[in-house]
């Protein structure tokens, strides 16, 4: 094996072959010629990627490794770590984009010679793009030598997909592989916050359209917020983690519309923003910020007399209000700041004086409540604060806009990050913000019950100064009119009758003679069915069938993966979308629930979501309903599941199916199909019953329904 050969773990092998990790473990036990470990640990060994590829190809388990998968495996197996590999790759991609002729000359030599000439070329593009004091140091010849094969492959990927998309894919895979290491801002949220920052309207007009002229993110993270801003003239960012600062700087450089001097001014610095501001004295048109939440060690003891605390010195427990005032301190007069906040910051008593002063002086213009699942921590509904730097000649704003963009929940179905309709959330927020944020507005803003209201500041300046939107919005109309409840009741009666008709006949004893069984894995190898794993990516506007949809029996509700796996536009989807066809059998692989779904005509065409496996039976060999019914057996699921301390995972290949003729399969299939129809009727009856009960409660309490 060459010394610089990339290593790959069992998880990487499973990804290459499109199987679960259990299958890789089985191959190691069953095949004496399986490649031997070359590194790692006994519990988590690593293998030489070329040897693995050759073995998979010889076994017929791999036709060809996709280029981007090969490049990612080189990144993940880099001897100096994935972050170093990504930094080197990003630097090389800047040369590929900004100096393509020079790159061709550089790559026309040996690896050793290439490592020797690269530093000068990289230093040229990095200096041109970032200037002095940059967050990305020029790699040395010794550091670059192990990366040369990777850089050649990265350039090949850039030729196929473009430099920006190539880096976005690799960066996104790094975020996916280390979800707890990074604080992520989902792309839908980033776009919404950028849109709210846009109304420095005179700046947008002068800039020829969408986008603020100059923008700062003092807690840049992965750069998602700054990437969402359209056509800025200058971008400033600060990030405490040096490695992440370097990756974000490269991402921003590759996202800029022009290369070198043609792109916007770009300054990315490393350091603790509150304690060591890298841009003292800088004022910009817009500040976007997703700060760390609930930090006690933010500098309270060291920064008591800092001039940024114009609206009051934040308490030790109010780190978020320190970030708010930091953002205001960097705005020019009339500039806009959009800050993501935990909901407690709107009501904690320790912050009421600062909130009151922000209101009195007209700095706080809007508080927007988002649905739970909008951003981590996903379990709580975060807020967006929109702030405007007061001018010396401006009168304090007399109103605060409060918006509740939380989506109404389906009966018994909680909302979550996989179910958010970002287009609807964005429309609800911007439809409320646009008429409110009109310079010199004289007309009152239309009140939308349950959604938005312009609240007079005087109403908010009480002892609590509680800014939670739900506390200041008139309740939405319950919709529980007598006529509507009558219609719901009629539908419930029809559904109950249908449920009664579909109730299974009394069970009769069966022949318990032992039948010969096979496994899904064996059926797949024999060609009786195909196995696919969901990627969560869609095709065009095709919806995505999510794990929640399968568990709850609802239609496809997911949106295609945005170009970010984890919160930014950093990642292209991991594979091509898997589009559903009638007769496909869908199995959730997490959670331990004994649920299987057969795709009908209404669901066909949707894309398969994450944590789902698709079994596509050959109709000449397997009946779809027969297959689905036996996969739902409790004992079958139990023996095919593996258990961790906090989760259960199902290996669909280990599920068992009896061997029987197709005609006999169809007899079972008809019975299983009838049971599924009965189950669907029960579910519908439960939903309608819940709707009727809650509607009656709402109608009786708000007076739209009379007792009797």
XYZ file of C-alpha atoms in Angstrom:
708
model
C 0.000 0.000 0.000
C 1.443 3.459 -0.849
C 2.428 5.538 2.153
C -0.053 8.285 1.271
C -2.969 5.940 0.602
C -6.254 7.138 2.065
C -7.756 5.107 4.880
C -11.464 4.424 5.299
C -13.498 3.167 8.259
C -16.230 0.530 8.244
C -18.806 3.330 8.060
C -17.072 4.678 4.954
C -17.071 1.235 3.355
C -20.788 0.917 4.062
C -21.376 4.281 2.378
C -19.351 3.242 -0.672
C -21.316 0.010 -1.086
C -24.706 1.429 -0.090
C -25.186 -1.023 2.779
C -25.395 -0.903 6.566
C -22.373 -1.244 8.839
C -23.588 -4.674 9.923
C -23.067 -5.906 6.358
C -19.425 -4.764 6.445
C -18.907 -6.660 9.707
C -20.398 -9.774 8.076
C -18.073 -9.442 5.084
C -15.050 -9.282 7.395
C -16.135 -12.485 9.148
C -17.222 -14.436 6.089
C -14.566 -13.496 3.518
C -10.958 -14.419 4.230
C -9.747 -12.148 1.418
C -11.391 -9.026 2.860
C -8.718 -6.293 3.235
C -6.878 -6.311 6.554
C -6.930 -3.223 8.810
C -4.049 -0.814 8.316
C -4.801 1.587 11.167
C -7.361 2.796 13.657
C -8.166 0.779 16.767
C -9.409 -2.735 17.426
C -12.914 -1.386 18.030
C -12.800 1.003 15.052
C -10.254 -0.194 12.483
C -9.428 1.609 9.263
C -8.643 0.080 5.869
C -6.756 1.167 2.760
C -9.257 2.746 0.369
C -7.648 1.332 -2.846
C -7.721 -2.198 -1.389
C -11.348 -1.790 -0.317
C -12.374 -0.474 -3.736
C -10.636 -3.382 -5.474
C -12.297 -5.952 -3.194
C -15.760 -4.423 -3.603
C -15.338 -4.313 -7.355
C -14.158 -7.942 -7.510
C -17.180 -9.006 -5.444
C -19.552 -7.149 -7.766
C -20.624 -4.865 -4.943
C -19.235 -1.714 -6.516
C -19.289 -0.688 -10.145
C -17.326 2.523 -9.657
C -16.714 4.882 -6.739
C -18.381 8.249 -7.468
C -15.779 10.990 -7.747
C -17.153 13.104 -4.926
C -17.281 10.032 -2.633
C -13.665 9.249 -3.457
C -12.668 12.837 -2.684
C -14.559 12.810 0.601
C -12.872 9.575 1.662
C -9.523 11.215 0.934
C -10.552 14.169 3.111
C -11.813 11.951 5.942
C -8.703 9.766 5.847
C -6.132 12.565 5.586
C -3.172 11.876 7.913
C -3.387 15.389 9.405
C -7.163 15.281 9.888
C -10.224 16.301 7.891
C -10.043 20.003 8.854
C -6.489 20.349 7.514
C -7.529 18.526 4.358
C -10.505 20.858 3.879
C -8.368 23.960 4.375
C -5.871 22.727 1.777
C -8.723 21.815 -0.574
C -10.363 25.238 -0.170
C -7.069 27.031 -0.861
C -6.517 24.938 -3.983
C -10.061 25.608 -5.189
C -9.406 29.349 -4.952
C -6.447 28.874 -7.306
C -8.564 26.691 -9.600
C -11.216 29.385 -9.785
C -9.124 32.570 -9.775
C -5.992 31.381 -11.624
C -7.037 28.396 -13.771
C -4.066 28.678 -16.152
C -1.602 28.739 -13.274
C -3.302 25.678 -11.773
C -2.837 23.692 -14.983
C 0.861 24.533 -14.943
C 1.176 23.586 -11.262
C -0.452 20.174 -11.764
C 1.658 19.299 -14.798
C 4.598 18.283 -12.567
C 5.294 15.505 -10.074
C 3.640 15.410 -6.668
C 6.823 16.451 -4.882
C 7.422 19.354 -7.272
C 3.763 20.379 -7.034
C 4.023 20.596 -3.240
C 7.066 22.847 -3.689
C 5.444 25.378 -6.027
C 1.979 25.427 -4.455
C 2.743 27.646 -1.416
C 3.652 30.646 -3.587
C 0.495 30.258 -5.703
C -1.691 29.810 -2.621
C -0.134 32.815 -0.903
C -0.885 34.921 -3.979
C -4.615 34.124 -4.046
C -5.027 34.233 -0.254
C -3.390 37.644 -0.011
C -5.437 38.958 -2.919
C -8.656 37.690 -1.344
C -8.124 38.302 2.371
C -5.264 40.786 2.699
C -3.199 40.976 5.864
C -4.271 39.448 9.176
C -6.198 36.720 7.437
C -7.677 33.672 9.148
C -6.186 31.302 6.540
C -2.391 30.970 6.784
C -0.431 29.823 3.739
C 0.289 26.056 4.031
C 3.926 25.017 3.895
C 5.475 22.606 1.404
C 5.824 19.895 4.062
C 2.192 20.286 5.105
C 0.962 20.179 1.495
C 2.861 17.079 0.370
C 0.384 14.524 1.862
C -2.476 16.545 0.349
C -1.303 16.604 -3.271
C -3.342 13.530 -4.415
C -6.382 15.049 -2.702
C -5.870 18.428 -4.390
C -5.651 16.832 -7.830
C -8.923 15.011 -7.129
C -10.554 18.177 -5.762
C -9.672 20.032 -8.963
C -11.243 17.197 -10.954
C -14.390 17.517 -8.836
C -14.401 21.289 -9.419
C -14.238 20.713 -13.173
C -17.327 18.547 -12.830
C -19.396 20.619 -10.367
C -17.685 24.006 -9.980
C -15.294 25.190 -7.264
C -17.983 26.502 -4.923
C -20.171 23.405 -5.089
C -17.171 21.139 -4.653
C -16.167 22.883 -1.423
C -19.777 23.116 -0.236
C -20.163 19.368 -0.612
C -16.977 18.556 1.301
C -17.651 21.138 4.018
C -21.210 19.859 4.383
C -20.000 16.291 4.815
C -17.652 17.480 7.553
C -20.586 19.173 9.305
C -22.689 16.022 8.965
C -19.900 13.892 10.394
C -19.449 16.154 13.453
C -22.918 17.525 14.302
C -22.090 18.297 17.940
C -18.945 20.218 17.104
C -20.657 23.050 15.230
C -23.581 25.404 15.856
C -25.540 25.306 12.637
C -27.920 27.801 11.046
C -30.359 26.078 8.651
C -30.500 27.643 5.176
C -34.189 28.601 5.445
C -33.501 30.530 8.636
C -30.395 32.172 7.166
C -32.361 33.389 4.146
C -35.119 34.786 6.354
C -32.656 36.653 8.575
C -30.858 38.066 5.522
C -34.187 39.256 4.109
C -35.048 40.990 7.384
C -31.654 42.717 7.379
C -32.215 43.970 3.856
C -34.343 46.964 4.802
C -31.629 49.438 5.009
C -33.709 50.231 1.928
C -31.732 53.184 0.720
C -28.633 50.971 0.812
C -30.347 48.288 -1.230
C -31.407 50.833 -3.848
C -27.917 52.284 -4.082
C -26.533 48.771 -4.378
C -28.721 47.973 -7.359
C -31.133 45.531 -5.712
C -31.164 42.927 -3.004
C -28.486 43.029 -0.333
C -26.863 45.426 2.104
C -23.643 47.137 1.099
C -21.593 46.132 4.129
C -22.413 43.300 6.515
C -20.881 41.831 9.687
C -21.397 38.529 11.485
C -19.582 38.636 14.840
C -20.302 34.947 15.571
C -19.809 33.650 12.054
C -19.828 29.889 12.733
C -20.083 28.108 9.368
C -20.811 31.333 7.473
C -24.406 30.449 6.600
C -25.807 33.902 7.411
C -23.220 35.784 5.360
C -23.630 33.404 2.414
C -27.343 34.245 2.391
C -26.722 37.974 1.838
C -27.079 39.035 -1.778
C -24.337 41.102 -3.452
C -22.602 42.746 -0.483
C -19.720 45.125 -1.159
C -17.868 44.209 2.045
C -18.161 41.217 4.359
C -16.724 41.053 7.876
C -16.744 37.976 10.113
C -15.269 36.900 13.431
C -15.154 33.371 14.818
C -13.554 32.098 18.027
C -12.504 28.673 16.654
C -9.420 29.117 14.409
C -10.122 25.987 12.362
C -13.725 26.956 11.733
C -12.688 30.545 10.967
C -10.348 29.275 8.243
C -13.012 27.020 6.706
C -15.621 29.786 6.839
C -13.247 32.287 5.240
C -12.643 29.906 2.341
C -16.343 29.207 2.008
C -17.167 32.918 1.867
C -14.414 33.537 -0.674
C -15.686 30.744 -2.914
C -19.279 31.988 -2.544
C -18.428 35.538 -3.638
C -19.542 36.298 -7.160
C -16.133 37.516 -8.309
C -12.668 36.224 -7.614
C -9.757 38.237 -6.274
C -10.219 41.992 -6.596
C -13.537 41.534 -8.420
C -15.299 40.110 -5.335
C -16.522 41.968 -2.263
C -14.014 43.022 0.371
C -13.709 40.073 2.727
C -12.218 40.148 6.230
C -12.458 37.100 8.509
C -10.775 37.247 11.907
C -10.260 34.797 14.761
C -10.936 35.593 18.409
C -13.420 35.996 21.256
C -15.734 38.674 19.889
C -17.011 40.141 23.162
C -13.615 40.194 24.886
C -11.452 41.007 21.856
C -13.438 42.686 19.094
C -11.459 42.291 15.862
C -13.191 45.259 14.223
C -13.174 48.124 16.742
C -14.703 51.279 15.308
C -16.224 49.488 12.308
C -19.797 50.439 11.374
C -21.768 48.553 8.735
C -25.150 48.585 7.068
C -26.263 45.253 8.541
C -25.281 42.831 11.282
C -26.459 39.213 11.204
C -25.797 37.078 14.249
C -26.561 33.620 15.603
C -24.736 33.933 18.941
C -24.012 31.194 21.462
C -26.853 30.902 23.980
C -26.802 30.799 27.781
C -23.100 31.500 28.218
C -22.128 32.468 31.767
C -18.467 33.049 30.943
C -18.990 35.753 28.322
C -16.858 38.412 30.026
C -19.212 39.907 32.610
C -16.442 40.524 35.139
C -13.994 41.958 32.592
C -16.285 44.221 30.561
C -18.208 46.202 33.186
C -17.216 49.599 31.741
C -17.256 48.688 28.061
C -18.751 51.505 25.929
C -20.882 49.013 23.993
C -23.355 48.745 26.912
C -25.264 51.823 25.775
C -28.588 50.318 26.829
C -27.450 48.883 30.156
C -24.856 46.495 31.559
C -26.051 42.917 30.905
C -26.389 40.581 33.857
C -24.156 37.506 33.990
C -27.124 35.414 32.793
C -27.887 37.746 29.868
C -25.097 36.989 27.414
C -27.558 37.346 24.528
C -28.238 40.986 25.459
C -24.494 41.574 25.334
C -24.490 40.267 21.742
C -27.476 42.480 20.885
C -25.644 45.589 22.091
C -22.442 44.500 20.348
C -24.436 44.307 17.093
C -25.949 47.769 17.644
C -22.512 49.221 18.367
C -21.339 48.145 14.898
C -24.279 49.640 12.986
C -24.260 52.964 11.225
C -27.268 55.191 11.939
C -30.316 53.533 10.412
C -28.505 50.217 9.966
C -30.298 46.946 10.712
C -29.267 44.064 12.971
C -30.991 40.676 12.964
C -30.117 38.450 15.910
C -31.324 34.924 16.705
C -32.334 34.740 20.378
C -33.584 32.149 22.868
C -37.213 32.815 23.854
C -36.259 33.382 27.503
C -34.403 36.569 26.520
C -37.768 38.199 25.798
C -39.084 37.738 29.332
C -36.288 37.121 31.887
C -36.583 39.645 34.706
C -32.816 40.148 34.771
C -32.984 41.716 31.298
C -36.115 43.844 31.632
C -34.286 47.177 32.054
C -32.227 46.683 28.902
C -35.327 45.576 26.981
C -37.154 48.674 28.221
C -34.358 50.994 27.068
C -34.185 49.283 23.675
C -37.909 49.993 23.307
C -37.831 53.580 24.600
C -35.084 54.582 22.207
C -36.599 52.786 19.234
C -33.722 50.341 18.750
C -35.821 47.166 18.934
C -38.220 47.073 15.991
C -39.581 43.506 15.863
C -39.666 40.224 17.772
C -40.499 37.133 15.708
C -41.342 33.766 17.280
C -40.240 30.852 15.081
C -41.622 27.297 15.102
C -39.826 24.725 17.226
C -37.231 22.977 15.097
C -36.100 26.099 13.240
C -32.537 25.861 14.579
C -30.641 24.157 17.395
C -31.648 23.641 20.117
C -34.452 22.140 18.047
C -36.840 21.508 20.921
C -37.699 25.160 21.625
C -39.252 27.912 19.462
C -36.471 30.478 19.029
C -36.978 34.200 18.429
C -35.563 36.656 15.923
C -34.948 40.216 17.104
C -34.800 42.925 14.446
C -33.003 46.073 15.615
C -32.350 49.449 14.027
C -29.593 51.856 15.107
C -31.379 55.070 16.181
C -30.279 58.238 14.412
C -29.636 61.567 16.080
C -32.501 63.186 14.173
C -34.925 60.272 14.378
C -37.848 60.083 16.758
C -38.196 56.869 18.770
C -40.441 54.318 17.054
C -43.847 54.251 18.786
C -44.540 50.556 18.067
C -42.947 47.119 18.217
C -43.942 44.503 15.656
C -44.588 41.083 17.198
C -44.967 38.072 14.904
C -45.775 34.472 15.787
C -44.715 32.338 12.822
C -45.172 29.014 14.599
C -46.983 26.594 12.341
C -50.245 25.104 13.563
C -49.670 21.485 14.481
C -51.550 18.693 12.881
C -53.730 16.743 15.254
C -51.373 14.693 17.387
C -48.385 15.430 15.146
C -45.660 17.642 16.568
C -43.796 19.981 14.303
C -40.068 19.566 13.867
C -37.050 20.473 11.800
C -37.892 17.900 9.111
C -41.451 19.210 8.776
C -40.957 22.980 8.662
C -42.428 24.697 5.628
C -39.814 27.444 5.371
C -41.556 29.074 2.423
C -44.705 29.536 4.540
C -42.735 30.751 7.582
C -40.792 33.219 5.478
C -43.943 34.512 3.785
C -45.738 34.976 7.125
C -42.841 36.950 8.617
C -42.056 39.124 5.599
C -45.742 39.829 4.892
C -45.973 41.277 8.401
C -42.594 43.070 8.309
C -42.830 44.754 4.885
C -45.827 47.057 5.612
C -44.507 47.782 9.116
C -41.005 48.784 7.974
C -42.016 51.708 5.774
C -40.115 54.973 6.392
C -42.500 57.728 7.506
C -45.452 55.340 7.681
C -48.633 57.041 8.900
C -51.227 54.370 8.340
C -51.756 51.715 11.041
C -50.505 48.228 10.224
C -53.187 45.604 9.721
C -53.519 43.316 12.723
C -53.543 39.584 12.002
C -55.095 37.648 14.876
C -52.764 34.980 16.158
C -49.992 36.009 13.737
C -48.853 39.651 13.923
C -49.559 42.992 15.562
C -47.877 46.386 15.902
C -47.920 46.891 19.678
C -47.626 50.437 21.072
C -44.395 50.638 23.072
C -46.237 52.201 25.986
C -48.182 48.937 26.442
C -44.939 47.007 26.872
C -43.241 49.230 29.449
C -44.653 47.574 32.555
C -42.825 45.826 35.387
C -42.007 42.758 33.260
C -41.349 44.236 29.780
C -42.302 40.823 28.431
C -41.801 40.777 24.652
C -42.954 37.215 23.904
C -45.191 37.636 20.805
C -47.880 35.203 21.981
C -48.595 37.419 25.009
C -49.490 40.413 22.856
C -51.407 38.844 19.970
C -55.183 38.583 19.853
C -56.158 34.924 19.671
C -56.854 33.555 16.199
C -60.380 32.729 15.254
C -61.085 29.255 16.543
C -62.835 28.182 13.368
C -65.238 26.242 15.595
C -68.433 27.537 14.048
C -71.491 25.400 14.569
C -71.761 24.662 10.824
C -68.134 23.538 10.564
C -68.482 21.294 13.616
C -71.575 19.711 12.083
C -69.533 18.881 8.968
C -66.751 17.375 11.068
C -69.292 15.283 12.972
C -70.827 14.015 9.730
C -67.407 13.009 8.407
C -66.664 11.268 11.695
C -69.923 9.285 11.509
C -69.092 8.177 7.937
C -65.575 7.185 8.967
C -66.821 5.210 11.962
C -69.218 3.303 9.702
C -66.356 2.605 7.288
C -64.199 1.446 10.200
C -66.917 -0.935 11.319
C -67.186 -2.404 7.810
C -63.415 -2.861 7.636
C -63.100 -4.482 11.052
C -61.348 -7.844 10.537
C -63.377 -11.027 10.836
C -62.933 -13.092 14.007
C -59.535 -14.737 14.020
C -59.450 -18.470 13.236
C -56.684 -20.799 14.418
C -53.992 -21.373 11.825
C -51.539 -24.125 10.979
C -48.397 -23.408 13.021
C -46.263 -25.824 11.006
C -42.807 -24.319 10.622
C -42.340 -22.643 7.252
C -38.995 -22.179 5.502
C -37.818 -18.550 5.762
C -35.402 -16.380 3.845
C -34.083 -12.887 4.609
C -34.481 -9.596 2.794
C -30.721 -9.584 2.220
C -30.866 -12.966 0.490
C -33.840 -11.853 -1.621
C -31.861 -8.774 -2.678
C -28.866 -10.891 -3.698
C -31.164 -13.198 -5.669
C -32.668 -10.224 -7.535
C -36.172 -10.686 -6.098
C -36.088 -7.132 -4.753
C -33.939 -4.015 -4.739
C -32.815 -2.150 -1.626
C -32.332 1.623 -1.568
C -31.597 4.034 1.274
C -33.221 7.459 1.535
C -31.075 10.557 1.046
C -33.652 13.233 1.918
C -32.898 14.986 -1.378
C -35.695 15.733 -3.789
C -36.074 16.163 -7.511
C -37.250 19.603 -8.508
C -40.366 20.368 -6.490
C -41.054 16.737 -5.533
C -41.974 16.438 -1.841
C -40.066 14.097 0.447
C -41.650 11.194 2.325
C -40.220 11.583 5.830
C -39.859 9.119 8.662
C -42.636 10.948 10.504
C -44.955 10.564 7.497
C -44.456 6.792 7.528
C -44.982 6.512 11.283
C -48.118 8.686 11.249
C -49.606 7.432 7.970
C -49.681 10.896 6.365
C -48.728 12.061 2.888
C -45.239 13.293 1.937
C -44.589 16.489 3.889
C -40.833 17.066 3.715
C -38.996 19.575 1.575
C -36.002 18.528 -0.530
C -32.657 18.907 1.246
C -31.453 22.450 0.921
C -27.886 22.617 -0.235
C -26.828 22.123 3.394
C -26.836 19.041 5.335
C -26.721 20.681 8.570
C -27.549 24.126 8.618
C -25.930 26.113 5.966
C -25.812 25.788 2.259
C -22.651 23.896 2.800
C -23.558 20.446 1.633
C -24.947 19.031 -1.546
C -27.254 16.074 -0.987
C -25.331 12.876 -0.356
C -26.810 11.069 -3.337
C -29.332 11.244 -6.124
C -32.956 11.323 -4.947
C -34.714 7.962 -4.643
C -38.141 8.460 -6.233
C -40.984 6.232 -5.080
C -42.964 3.915 -7.345
C -46.287 2.158 -6.670
C -45.672 -1.108 -4.823
C -42.485 0.021 -3.109
C -42.274 -1.084 0.539
C -40.908 1.539 2.955
C -39.290 0.576 6.264
C -38.118 3.065 8.948
C -34.704 2.079 10.256
C -34.742 3.958 13.586
C -37.013 4.099 16.598
C -37.959 0.437 16.984
C -41.522 0.922 15.677
C -43.107 -2.018 13.831
C -44.366 0.087 10.908
C -44.152 -0.617 7.187
C -45.783 1.276 4.325
C -46.682 0.250 0.788
C -46.479 3.127 -1.700
C -49.720 3.876 -3.526
C -50.412 6.028 -6.586
C -50.933 9.132 -4.431
C -47.466 8.832 -2.858
C -45.615 7.726 -6.009
C -43.192 10.309 -7.370
C -42.168 11.597 -3.947
C -38.558 11.261 -2.809
C -37.444 8.874 -0.087
C -36.417 10.649 3.131
C -33.583 9.967 5.525
C -33.760 7.060 7.981
C -35.961 5.135 5.554
C -35.174 2.096 3.437
C -37.003 1.177 0.254
C -37.618 -2.404 -0.791
C -38.716 -2.629 -4.428
C -39.996 -6.195 -5.026
C -40.021 -7.861 -8.418
C -43.775 -8.420 -9.023
C -42.985 -11.749 -10.688
C -41.384 -13.033 -7.503
C -42.868 -11.110 -4.556
C -46.231 -9.607 -3.688
C -45.714 -6.163 -2.145
C -48.447 -6.497 0.520
C -47.279 -9.984 1.444
C -43.763 -8.632 1.932
C -44.948 -5.608 3.941
C -47.177 -7.697 6.184
C -44.505 -10.143 7.258
C -41.998 -7.327 7.792
C -44.382 -5.853 10.378
C -44.238 -8.884 12.672
C -43.130 -7.899 16.187
C -40.792 -10.873 16.581
C -39.355 -10.224 13.124
C -38.544 -6.615 14.014
C -37.064 -7.588 17.368
C -34.575 -10.088 15.938
C -33.511 -7.673 13.159
C -32.910 -4.708 15.495
C -29.781 -3.586 17.295
C -29.972 -1.580 20.490
C -27.836 1.301 21.728
C -28.217 3.146 25.013
C -30.603 5.704 23.531
C -31.778 4.343 20.183
C -32.905 1.275 18.276
C -31.822 0.629 14.699
C -33.398 -1.843 12.307
C -31.279 -3.695 9.748
C -33.813 -4.352 6.995
C -31.556 -6.989 5.408
C -32.036 -9.234 8.455
C -35.852 -9.180 8.320
C -37.308 -12.589 7.484
C -39.938 -13.572 4.930
C -41.429 -17.053 4.445
C -40.806 -18.873 1.185
C -44.086 -19.610 -0.583
C -45.566 -19.581 -4.100
C -46.729 -16.249 -5.525
C -50.402 -17.313 -5.497
C -50.217 -18.069 -1.773
C -48.371 -14.790 -1.207
C -51.270 -12.899 -2.771
C -53.742 -14.555 -0.408
C -51.746 -13.222 2.523
C -51.273 -9.911 0.707
C -55.023 -9.360 0.378
C -55.445 -9.897 4.130
C -52.571 -7.547 4.969
C -53.966 -4.897 2.596
C -57.362 -5.112 4.311
C -55.704 -4.700 7.721
C -53.904 -1.593 6.444
C -57.191 -0.108 5.211
C -58.759 -0.778 8.637
C -55.783 0.838 10.351
C -56.075 3.905 8.099
C -59.785 4.237 8.903
C -59.032 4.041 12.631
C -56.386 6.736 12.274
C -58.759 9.014 10.352
C -61.501 8.491 12.927
C -59.105 9.414 15.709
C -58.027 12.573 13.934
C -61.608 13.673 13.228
C -62.653 12.815 16.773
C -59.849 14.942 18.183
C -60.773 17.791 15.853
C -64.416 17.607 16.913
C -63.577 17.539 20.637
C -61.168 20.481 20.471
C -63.540 22.410 18.221
C -66.344 21.954 20.733
C -64.115 23.145 23.564
C -63.025 26.192 21.556
C -66.524 26.994 20.358
C -68.082 26.727 23.811
C -65.372 28.835 25.434
C -65.324 31.645 22.845
C -69.114 31.740 22.431
C -69.335 30.609 18.787
C -71.188 27.425 19.867
C -74.149 27.418 22.238
C -74.477 24.767 24.965
C -77.360 22.421 24.623
